[in-house]
PDB file of C-alpha atoms and ligand atoms in Angstrom:
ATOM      1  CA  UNK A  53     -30.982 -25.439 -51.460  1.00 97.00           C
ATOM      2  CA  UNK A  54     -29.752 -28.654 -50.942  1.00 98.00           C
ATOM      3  CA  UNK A  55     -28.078 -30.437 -47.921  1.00 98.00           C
ATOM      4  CA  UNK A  56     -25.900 -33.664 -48.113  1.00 98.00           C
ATOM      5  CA  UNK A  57     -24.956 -35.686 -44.496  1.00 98.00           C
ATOM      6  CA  UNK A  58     -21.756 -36.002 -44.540  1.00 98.00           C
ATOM      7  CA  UNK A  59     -22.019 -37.015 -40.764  1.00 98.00           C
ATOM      8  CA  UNK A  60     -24.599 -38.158 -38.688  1.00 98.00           C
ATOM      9  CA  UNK A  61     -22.950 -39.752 -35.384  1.00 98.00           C
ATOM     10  CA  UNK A  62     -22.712 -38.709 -31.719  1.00 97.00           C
ATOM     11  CA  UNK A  63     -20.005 -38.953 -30.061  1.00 97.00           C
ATOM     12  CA  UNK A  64     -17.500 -40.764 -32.344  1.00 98.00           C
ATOM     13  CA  UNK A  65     -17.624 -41.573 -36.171  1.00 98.00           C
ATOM     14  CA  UNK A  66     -18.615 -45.900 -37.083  1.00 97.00           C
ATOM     15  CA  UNK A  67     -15.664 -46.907 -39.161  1.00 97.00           C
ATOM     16  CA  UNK A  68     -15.414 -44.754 -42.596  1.00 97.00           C
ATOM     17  CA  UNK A  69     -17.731 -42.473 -41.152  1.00 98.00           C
ATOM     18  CA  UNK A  70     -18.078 -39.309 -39.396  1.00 98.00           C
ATOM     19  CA  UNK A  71     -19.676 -37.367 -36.553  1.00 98.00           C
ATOM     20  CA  UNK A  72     -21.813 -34.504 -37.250  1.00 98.00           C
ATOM     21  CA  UNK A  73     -21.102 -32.788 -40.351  1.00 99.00           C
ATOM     22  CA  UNK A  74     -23.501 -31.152 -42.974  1.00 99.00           C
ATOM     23  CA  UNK A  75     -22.962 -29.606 -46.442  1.00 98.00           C
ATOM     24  CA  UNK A  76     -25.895 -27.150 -47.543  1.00 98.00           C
ATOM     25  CA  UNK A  77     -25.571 -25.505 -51.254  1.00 98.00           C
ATOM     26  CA  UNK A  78     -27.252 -22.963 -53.636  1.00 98.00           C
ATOM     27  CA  UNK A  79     -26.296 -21.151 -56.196  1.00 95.00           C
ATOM     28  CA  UNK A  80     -22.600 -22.604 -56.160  1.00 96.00           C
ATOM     29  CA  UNK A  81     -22.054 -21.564 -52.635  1.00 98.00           C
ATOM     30  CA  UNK A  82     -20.591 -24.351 -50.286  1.00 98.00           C
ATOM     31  CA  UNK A  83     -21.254 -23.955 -46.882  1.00 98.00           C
ATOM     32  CA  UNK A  84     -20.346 -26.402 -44.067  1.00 99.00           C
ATOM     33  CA  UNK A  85     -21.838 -26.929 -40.790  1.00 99.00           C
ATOM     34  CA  UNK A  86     -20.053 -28.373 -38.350  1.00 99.00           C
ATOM     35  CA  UNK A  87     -16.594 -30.445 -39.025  1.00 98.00           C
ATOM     36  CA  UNK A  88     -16.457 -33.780 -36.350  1.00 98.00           C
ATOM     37  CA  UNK A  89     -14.717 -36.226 -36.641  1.00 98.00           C
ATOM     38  CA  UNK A  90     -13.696 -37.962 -40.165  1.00 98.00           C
ATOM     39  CA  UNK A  91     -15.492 -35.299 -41.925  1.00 98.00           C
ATOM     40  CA  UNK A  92     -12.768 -34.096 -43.976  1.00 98.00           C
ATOM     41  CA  UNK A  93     -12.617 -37.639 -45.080  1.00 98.00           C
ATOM     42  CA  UNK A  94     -15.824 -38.085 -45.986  1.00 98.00           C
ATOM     43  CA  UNK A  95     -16.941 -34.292 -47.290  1.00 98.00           C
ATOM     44  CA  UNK A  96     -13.696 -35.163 -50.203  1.00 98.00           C
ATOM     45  CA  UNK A  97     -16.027 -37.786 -51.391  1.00 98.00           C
ATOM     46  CA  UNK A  98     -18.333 -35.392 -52.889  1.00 97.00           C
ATOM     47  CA  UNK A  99     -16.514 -31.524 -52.727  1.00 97.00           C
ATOM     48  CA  UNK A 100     -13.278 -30.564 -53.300  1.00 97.00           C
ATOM     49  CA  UNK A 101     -11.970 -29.010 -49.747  1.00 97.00           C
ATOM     50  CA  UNK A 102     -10.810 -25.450 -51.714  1.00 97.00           C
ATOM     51  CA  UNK A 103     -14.582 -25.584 -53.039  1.00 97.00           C
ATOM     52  CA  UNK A 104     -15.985 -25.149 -49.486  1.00 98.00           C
ATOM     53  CA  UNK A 105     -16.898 -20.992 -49.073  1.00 98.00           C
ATOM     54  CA  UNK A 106     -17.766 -20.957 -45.328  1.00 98.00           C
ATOM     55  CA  UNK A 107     -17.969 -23.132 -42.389  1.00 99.00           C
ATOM     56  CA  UNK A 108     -20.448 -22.434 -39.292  1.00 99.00           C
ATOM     57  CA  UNK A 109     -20.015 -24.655 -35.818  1.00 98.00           C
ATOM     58  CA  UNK A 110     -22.343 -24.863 -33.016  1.00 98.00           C
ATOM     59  CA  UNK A 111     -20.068 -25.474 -30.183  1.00 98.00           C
ATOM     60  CA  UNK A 112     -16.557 -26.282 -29.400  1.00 98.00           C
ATOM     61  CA  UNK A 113     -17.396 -30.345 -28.577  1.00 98.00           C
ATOM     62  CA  UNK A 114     -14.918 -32.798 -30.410  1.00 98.00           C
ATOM     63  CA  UNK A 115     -17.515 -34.589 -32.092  1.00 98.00           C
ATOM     64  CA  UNK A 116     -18.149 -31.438 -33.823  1.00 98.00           C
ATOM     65  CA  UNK A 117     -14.844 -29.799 -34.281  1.00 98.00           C
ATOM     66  CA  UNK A 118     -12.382 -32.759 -34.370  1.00 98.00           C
ATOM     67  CA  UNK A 119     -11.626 -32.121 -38.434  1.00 98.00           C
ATOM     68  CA  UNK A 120     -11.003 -27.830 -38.101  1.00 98.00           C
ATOM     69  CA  UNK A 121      -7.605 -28.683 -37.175  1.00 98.00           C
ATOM     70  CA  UNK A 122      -6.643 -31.162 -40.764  1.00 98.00           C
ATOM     71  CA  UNK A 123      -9.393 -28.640 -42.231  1.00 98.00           C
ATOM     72  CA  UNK A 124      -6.633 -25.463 -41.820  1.00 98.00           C
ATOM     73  CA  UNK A 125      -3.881 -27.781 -42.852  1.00 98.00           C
ATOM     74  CA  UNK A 126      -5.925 -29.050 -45.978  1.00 98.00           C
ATOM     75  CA  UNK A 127      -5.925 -25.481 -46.952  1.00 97.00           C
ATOM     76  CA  UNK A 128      -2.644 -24.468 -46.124  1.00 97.00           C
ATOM     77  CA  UNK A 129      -1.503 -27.169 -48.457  1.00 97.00           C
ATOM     78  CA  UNK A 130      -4.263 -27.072 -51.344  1.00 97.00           C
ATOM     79  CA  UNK A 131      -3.447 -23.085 -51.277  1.00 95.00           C
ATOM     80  CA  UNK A 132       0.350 -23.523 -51.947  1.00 95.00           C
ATOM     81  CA  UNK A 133      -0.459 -25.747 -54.577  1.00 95.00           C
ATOM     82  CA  UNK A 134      -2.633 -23.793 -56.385  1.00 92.00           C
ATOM     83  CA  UNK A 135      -0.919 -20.612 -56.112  1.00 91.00           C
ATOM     84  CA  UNK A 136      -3.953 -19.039 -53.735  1.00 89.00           C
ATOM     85  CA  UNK A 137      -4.467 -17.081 -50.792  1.00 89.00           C
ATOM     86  CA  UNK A 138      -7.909 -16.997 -50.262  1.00 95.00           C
ATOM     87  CA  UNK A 139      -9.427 -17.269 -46.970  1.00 98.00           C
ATOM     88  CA  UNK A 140     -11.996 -19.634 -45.623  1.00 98.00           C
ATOM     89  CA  UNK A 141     -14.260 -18.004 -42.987  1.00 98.00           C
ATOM     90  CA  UNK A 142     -15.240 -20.241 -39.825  1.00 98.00           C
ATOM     91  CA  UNK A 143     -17.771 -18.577 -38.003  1.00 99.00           C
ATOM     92  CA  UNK A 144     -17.900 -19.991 -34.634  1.00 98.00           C
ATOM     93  CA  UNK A 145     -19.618 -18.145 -31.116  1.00 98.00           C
ATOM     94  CA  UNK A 146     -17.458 -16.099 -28.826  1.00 98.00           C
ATOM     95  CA  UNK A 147     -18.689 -18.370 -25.295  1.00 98.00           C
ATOM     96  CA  UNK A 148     -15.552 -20.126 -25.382  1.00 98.00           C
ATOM     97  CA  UNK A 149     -12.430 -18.115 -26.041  1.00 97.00           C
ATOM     98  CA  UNK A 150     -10.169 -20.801 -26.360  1.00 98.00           C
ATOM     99  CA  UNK A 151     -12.327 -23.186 -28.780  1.00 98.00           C
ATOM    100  CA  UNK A 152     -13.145 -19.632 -31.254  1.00 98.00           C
ATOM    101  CA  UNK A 153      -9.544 -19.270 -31.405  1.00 98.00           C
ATOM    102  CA  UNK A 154      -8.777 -22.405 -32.428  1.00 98.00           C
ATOM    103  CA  UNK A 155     -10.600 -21.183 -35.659  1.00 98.00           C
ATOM    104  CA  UNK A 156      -8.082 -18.805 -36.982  1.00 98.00           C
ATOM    105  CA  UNK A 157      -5.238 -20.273 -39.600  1.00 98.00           C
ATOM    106  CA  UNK A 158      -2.498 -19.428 -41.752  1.00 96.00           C
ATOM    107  CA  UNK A 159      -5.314 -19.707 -44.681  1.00 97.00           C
ATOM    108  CA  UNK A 160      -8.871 -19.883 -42.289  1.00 98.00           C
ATOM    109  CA  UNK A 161     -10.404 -16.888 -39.922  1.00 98.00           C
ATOM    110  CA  UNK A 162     -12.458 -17.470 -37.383  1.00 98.00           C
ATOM    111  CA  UNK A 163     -15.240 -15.361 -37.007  1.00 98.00           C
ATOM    112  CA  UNK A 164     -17.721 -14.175 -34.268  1.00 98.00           C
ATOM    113  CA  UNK A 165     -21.692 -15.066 -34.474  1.00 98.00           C
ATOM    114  CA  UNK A 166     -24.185 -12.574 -32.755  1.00 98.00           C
ATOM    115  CA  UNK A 167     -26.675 -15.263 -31.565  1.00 98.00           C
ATOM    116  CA  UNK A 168     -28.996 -12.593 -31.053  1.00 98.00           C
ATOM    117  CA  UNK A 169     -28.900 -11.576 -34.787  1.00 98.00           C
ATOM    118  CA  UNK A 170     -29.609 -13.148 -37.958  1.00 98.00           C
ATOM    119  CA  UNK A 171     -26.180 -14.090 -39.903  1.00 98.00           C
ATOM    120  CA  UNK A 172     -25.953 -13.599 -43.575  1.00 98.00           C
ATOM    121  CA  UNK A 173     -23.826 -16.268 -45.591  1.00 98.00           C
ATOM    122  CA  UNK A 174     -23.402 -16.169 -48.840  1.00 98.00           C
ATOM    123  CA  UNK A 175     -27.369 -16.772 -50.042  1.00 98.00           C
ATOM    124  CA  UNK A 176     -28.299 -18.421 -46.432  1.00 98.00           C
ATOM    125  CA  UNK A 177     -29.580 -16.184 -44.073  1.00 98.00           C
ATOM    126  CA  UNK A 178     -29.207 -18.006 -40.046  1.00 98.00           C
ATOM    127  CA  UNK A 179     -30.692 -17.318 -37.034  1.00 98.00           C
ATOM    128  CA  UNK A 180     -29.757 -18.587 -33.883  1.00 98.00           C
ATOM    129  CA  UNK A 181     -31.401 -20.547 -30.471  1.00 98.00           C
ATOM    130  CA  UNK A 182     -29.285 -21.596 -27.937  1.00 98.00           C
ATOM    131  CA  UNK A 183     -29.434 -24.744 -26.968  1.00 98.00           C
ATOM    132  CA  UNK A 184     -29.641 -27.186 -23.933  1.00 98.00           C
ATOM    133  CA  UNK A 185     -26.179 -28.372 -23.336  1.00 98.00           C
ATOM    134  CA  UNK A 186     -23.115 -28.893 -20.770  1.00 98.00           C
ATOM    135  CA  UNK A 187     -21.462 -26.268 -22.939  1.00 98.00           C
ATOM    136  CA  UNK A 188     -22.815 -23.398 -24.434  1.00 98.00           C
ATOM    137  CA  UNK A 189     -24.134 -24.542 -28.281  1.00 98.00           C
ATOM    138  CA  UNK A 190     -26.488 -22.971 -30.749  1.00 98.00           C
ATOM    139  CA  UNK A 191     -28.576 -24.351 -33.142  1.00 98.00           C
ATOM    140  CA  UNK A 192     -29.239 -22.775 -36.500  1.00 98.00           C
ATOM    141  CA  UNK A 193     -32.508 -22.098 -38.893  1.00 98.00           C
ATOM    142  CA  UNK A 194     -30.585 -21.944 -42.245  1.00 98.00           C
ATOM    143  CA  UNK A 195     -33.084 -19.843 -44.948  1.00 98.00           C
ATOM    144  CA  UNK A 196     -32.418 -19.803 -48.429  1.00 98.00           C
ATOM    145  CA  UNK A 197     -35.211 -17.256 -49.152  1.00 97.00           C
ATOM    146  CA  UNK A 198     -37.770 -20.310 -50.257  1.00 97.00           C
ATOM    147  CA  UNK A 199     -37.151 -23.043 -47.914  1.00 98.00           C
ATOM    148  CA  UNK A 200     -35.261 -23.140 -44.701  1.00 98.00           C
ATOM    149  CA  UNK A 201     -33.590 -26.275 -42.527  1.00 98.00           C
ATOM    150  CA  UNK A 202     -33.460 -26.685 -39.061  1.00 99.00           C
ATOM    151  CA  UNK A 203     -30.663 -28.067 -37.186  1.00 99.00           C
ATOM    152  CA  UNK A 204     -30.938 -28.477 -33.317  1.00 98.00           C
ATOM    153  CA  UNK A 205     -26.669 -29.126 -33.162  1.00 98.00           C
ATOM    154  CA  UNK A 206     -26.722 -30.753 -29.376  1.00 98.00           C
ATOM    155  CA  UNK A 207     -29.625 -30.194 -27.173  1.00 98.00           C
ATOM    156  CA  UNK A 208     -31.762 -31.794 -24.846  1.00 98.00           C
ATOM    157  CA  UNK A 209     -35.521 -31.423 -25.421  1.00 98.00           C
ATOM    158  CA  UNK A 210     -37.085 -27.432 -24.638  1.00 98.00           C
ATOM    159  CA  UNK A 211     -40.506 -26.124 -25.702  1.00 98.00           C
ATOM    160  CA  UNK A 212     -38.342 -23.080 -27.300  1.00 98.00           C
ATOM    161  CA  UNK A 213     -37.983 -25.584 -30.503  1.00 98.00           C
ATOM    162  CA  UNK A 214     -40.968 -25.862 -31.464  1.00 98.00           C
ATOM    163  CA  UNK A 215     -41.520 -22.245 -32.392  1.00 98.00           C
ATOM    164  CA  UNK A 216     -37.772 -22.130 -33.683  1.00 98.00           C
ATOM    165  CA  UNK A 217     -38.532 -24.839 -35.907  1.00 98.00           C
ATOM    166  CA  UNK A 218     -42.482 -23.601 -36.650  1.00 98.00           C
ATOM    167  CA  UNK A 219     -42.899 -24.637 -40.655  1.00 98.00           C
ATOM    168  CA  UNK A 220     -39.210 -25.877 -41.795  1.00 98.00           C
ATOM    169  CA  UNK A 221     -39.006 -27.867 -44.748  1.00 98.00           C
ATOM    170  CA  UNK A 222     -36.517 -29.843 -42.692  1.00 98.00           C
ATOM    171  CA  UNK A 223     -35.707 -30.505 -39.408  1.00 98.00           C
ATOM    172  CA  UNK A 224     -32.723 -32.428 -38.013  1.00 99.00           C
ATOM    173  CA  UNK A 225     -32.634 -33.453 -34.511  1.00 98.00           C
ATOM    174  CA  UNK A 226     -30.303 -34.638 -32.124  1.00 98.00           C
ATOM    175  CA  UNK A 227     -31.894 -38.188 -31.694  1.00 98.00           C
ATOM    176  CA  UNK A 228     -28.851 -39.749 -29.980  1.00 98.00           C
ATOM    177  CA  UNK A 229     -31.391 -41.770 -27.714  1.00 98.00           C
ATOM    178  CA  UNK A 230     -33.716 -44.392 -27.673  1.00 98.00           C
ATOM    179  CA  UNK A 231     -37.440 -43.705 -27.061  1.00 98.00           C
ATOM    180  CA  UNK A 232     -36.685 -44.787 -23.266  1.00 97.00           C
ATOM    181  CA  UNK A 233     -33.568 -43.168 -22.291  1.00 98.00           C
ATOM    182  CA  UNK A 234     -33.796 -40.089 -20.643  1.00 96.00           C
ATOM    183  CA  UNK A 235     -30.661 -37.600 -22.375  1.00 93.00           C
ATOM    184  CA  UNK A 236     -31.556 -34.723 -20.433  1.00 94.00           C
ATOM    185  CA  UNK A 237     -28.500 -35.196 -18.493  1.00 93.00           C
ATOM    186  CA  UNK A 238     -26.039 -35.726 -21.220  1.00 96.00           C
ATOM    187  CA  UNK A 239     -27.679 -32.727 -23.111  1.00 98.00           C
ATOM    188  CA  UNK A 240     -29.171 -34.235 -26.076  1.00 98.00           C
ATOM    189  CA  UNK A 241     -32.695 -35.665 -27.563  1.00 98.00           C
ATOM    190  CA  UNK A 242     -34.649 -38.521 -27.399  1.00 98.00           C
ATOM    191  CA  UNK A 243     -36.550 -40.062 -30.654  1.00 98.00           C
ATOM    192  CA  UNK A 244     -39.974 -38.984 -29.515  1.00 98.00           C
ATOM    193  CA  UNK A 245     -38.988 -36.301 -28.339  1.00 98.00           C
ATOM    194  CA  UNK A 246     -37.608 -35.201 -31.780  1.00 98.00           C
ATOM    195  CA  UNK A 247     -40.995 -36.479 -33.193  1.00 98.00           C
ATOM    196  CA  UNK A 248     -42.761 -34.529 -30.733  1.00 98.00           C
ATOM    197  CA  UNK A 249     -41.137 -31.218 -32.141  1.00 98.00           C
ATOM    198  CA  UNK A 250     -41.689 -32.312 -35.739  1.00 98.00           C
ATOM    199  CA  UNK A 251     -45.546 -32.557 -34.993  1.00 98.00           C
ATOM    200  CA  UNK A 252     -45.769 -29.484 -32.797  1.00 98.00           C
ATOM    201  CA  UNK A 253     -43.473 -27.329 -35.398  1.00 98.00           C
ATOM    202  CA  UNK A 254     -45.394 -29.132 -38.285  1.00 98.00           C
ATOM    203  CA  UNK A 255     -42.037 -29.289 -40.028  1.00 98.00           C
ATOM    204  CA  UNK A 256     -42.660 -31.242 -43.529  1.00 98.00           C
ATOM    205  CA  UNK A 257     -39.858 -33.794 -42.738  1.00 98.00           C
ATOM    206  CA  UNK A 258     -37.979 -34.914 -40.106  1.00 98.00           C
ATOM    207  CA  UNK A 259     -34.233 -35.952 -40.156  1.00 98.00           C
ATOM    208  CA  UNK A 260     -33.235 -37.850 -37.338  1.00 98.00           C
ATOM    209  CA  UNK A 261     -29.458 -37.294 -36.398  1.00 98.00           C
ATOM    210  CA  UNK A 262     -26.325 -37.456 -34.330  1.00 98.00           C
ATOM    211  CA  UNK A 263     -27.363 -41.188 -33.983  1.00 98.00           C
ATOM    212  CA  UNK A 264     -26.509 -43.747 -30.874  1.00 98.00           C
ATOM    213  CA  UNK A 265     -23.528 -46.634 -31.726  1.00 97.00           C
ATOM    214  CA  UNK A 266     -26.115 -49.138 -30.341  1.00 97.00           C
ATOM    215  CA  UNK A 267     -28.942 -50.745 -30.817  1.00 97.00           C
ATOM    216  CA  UNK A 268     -31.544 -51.329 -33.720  1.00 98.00           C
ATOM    217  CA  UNK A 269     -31.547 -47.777 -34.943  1.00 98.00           C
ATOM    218  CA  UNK A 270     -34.832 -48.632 -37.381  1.00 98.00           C
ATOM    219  CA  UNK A 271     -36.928 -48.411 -34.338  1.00 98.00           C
ATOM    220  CA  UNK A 272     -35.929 -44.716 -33.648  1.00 98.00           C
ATOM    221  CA  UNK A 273     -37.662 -43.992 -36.908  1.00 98.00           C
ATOM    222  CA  UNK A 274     -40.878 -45.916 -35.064  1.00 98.00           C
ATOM    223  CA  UNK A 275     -40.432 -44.079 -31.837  1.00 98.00           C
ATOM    224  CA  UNK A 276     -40.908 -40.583 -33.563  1.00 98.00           C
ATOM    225  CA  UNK A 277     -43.690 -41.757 -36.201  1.00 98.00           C
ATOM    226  CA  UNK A 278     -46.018 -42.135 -32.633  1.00 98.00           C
ATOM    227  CA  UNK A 279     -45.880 -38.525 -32.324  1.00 98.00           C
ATOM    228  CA  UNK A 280     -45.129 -36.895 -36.314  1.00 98.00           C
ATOM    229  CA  UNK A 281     -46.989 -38.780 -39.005  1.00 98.00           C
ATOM    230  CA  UNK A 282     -44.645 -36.867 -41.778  1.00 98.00           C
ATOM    231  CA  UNK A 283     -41.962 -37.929 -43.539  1.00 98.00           C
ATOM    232  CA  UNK A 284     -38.960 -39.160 -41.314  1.00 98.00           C
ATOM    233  CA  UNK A 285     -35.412 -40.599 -41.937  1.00 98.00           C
ATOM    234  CA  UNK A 286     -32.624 -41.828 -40.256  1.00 98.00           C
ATOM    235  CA  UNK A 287     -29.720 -39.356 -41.205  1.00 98.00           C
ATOM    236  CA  UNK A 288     -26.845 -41.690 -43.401  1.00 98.00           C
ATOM    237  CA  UNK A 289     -23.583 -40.561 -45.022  1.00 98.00           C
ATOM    238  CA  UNK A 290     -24.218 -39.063 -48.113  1.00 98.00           C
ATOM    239  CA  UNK A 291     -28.140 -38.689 -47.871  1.00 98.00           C
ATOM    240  CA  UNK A 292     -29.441 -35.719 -50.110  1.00 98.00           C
ATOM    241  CA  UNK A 293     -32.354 -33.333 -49.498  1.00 98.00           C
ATOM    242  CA  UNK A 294     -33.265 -30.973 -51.925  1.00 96.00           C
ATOM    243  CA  UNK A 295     -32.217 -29.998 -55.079  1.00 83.00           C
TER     244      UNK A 295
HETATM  245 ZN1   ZN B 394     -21.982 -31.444 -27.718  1.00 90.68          ZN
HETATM  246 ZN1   ZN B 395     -22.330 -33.876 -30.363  1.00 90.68          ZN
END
């Protein structure tokens, strides 16, 4: 399994860049999770859009779901093109009538995740925890069988990750604050407090995401090495793990 960033910011996209977007593979299968802002940009830089297979959101927040809308049209043109109807799968949760419905294209369908239930995808099997955040969101333990990634999506910090994330290969965190902010209102994470769930979960890496606009983001790296002594980076456009 391999993932590629192809966004890491909260909130809105630095210039040429997107918010959150992901891109995990095996075996030729192209799934997507989540589609903010400039990611259809940005994901053409390394797949061709008709080569995507599925497409999994957390929640119905812009930064998150801005690019579903040139997504659909993407594939509405690409499948006139090439003479195709095929079509592309967003599975999205049902909390929010209006945002799932905004899933469903000429050429895209949206469709309904149990949270309760593990999700099969291609060769990924997901299960779901919901999150901490103004709206309902769910993050996602993505298995391929042999290793498995964690993404929290947008959460602020509760002891329910630790077991979620109990063992990953990788986990990705919502770091979109500094070691002395406090996001629990805005619903997301803290550095250390990322770095406390990598040590807890004894993940083997951590991947710290969804990243502030501000500041000297090098030192979130330091924040979360006080608590996990593993392997951590700072997510970037185009960063690879796995194979
Ligand atoms: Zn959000
Ligand atoms: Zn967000």
């Amino acid at each position: 399994m391999k993932l590629t960033v192809i966004g890491c910011w909260g909130g809105y996209p630095a210039p040429g860049e997107a918010t959150s977007a992901y891109l995990v593979e095996k075996d030729d299968f192209n799934l997507l999770i989540d589609v903010g802002s400039g990611a259809l940009s940005t994901l053409q830089q390394y797949k061709h859009v008709m080569d995507i297979d599925a497409v999994i959101v957390s929640h119905y927040h812009a930064d998150h779901i801005a690019d579903i809308g040139v997504l659909q049209y993407a594939w509405l043109t690409q499948s006139y093109l090439k003479d195709v109807d095929e079509i592309l799968p967003i599975y999205g949760h049902m909390e929010d009538e209006t945002g799932f419905s905004k899933l469903t294209h000429d050429f895209t369908e949206g469709v309904p995740y149990d949270p309760h239930a593990t999700l099969n995808i291609g060769p990924f099997s997901i299960s779901f925890l919901k999150t901490k955040h103004p709206v309902s969101c769910y993050g996602m333990r993505v298995s391929d069988g042999q290793k498995s990634i964690v993404y929290t999506a947008d959460t602020s910090y509760q002891d329910s990750w630790i077991e979620f994330s109990k063992g990953a290969d990788l986990l990705i965190t919502d770091c979109n604050f500094y070691a002395e902010q406090d996001g629990s209102g805005a619903g997301h994470m803290t550095s250390e407090e990322g770095g406390k769930i990598a040590k807890e979960a004894e993940v083997k890496e951590l991947l710290l995401s969804h990243l502030p606009q501000y500041g000297n983001r090098e030192q979130l790296i330091e924040e979360a090495s006080y608590y996990y002594k593993g392997k951590i980076r700072l997510a970037k456009t185009g960063l690879v793990w796995g194979e």
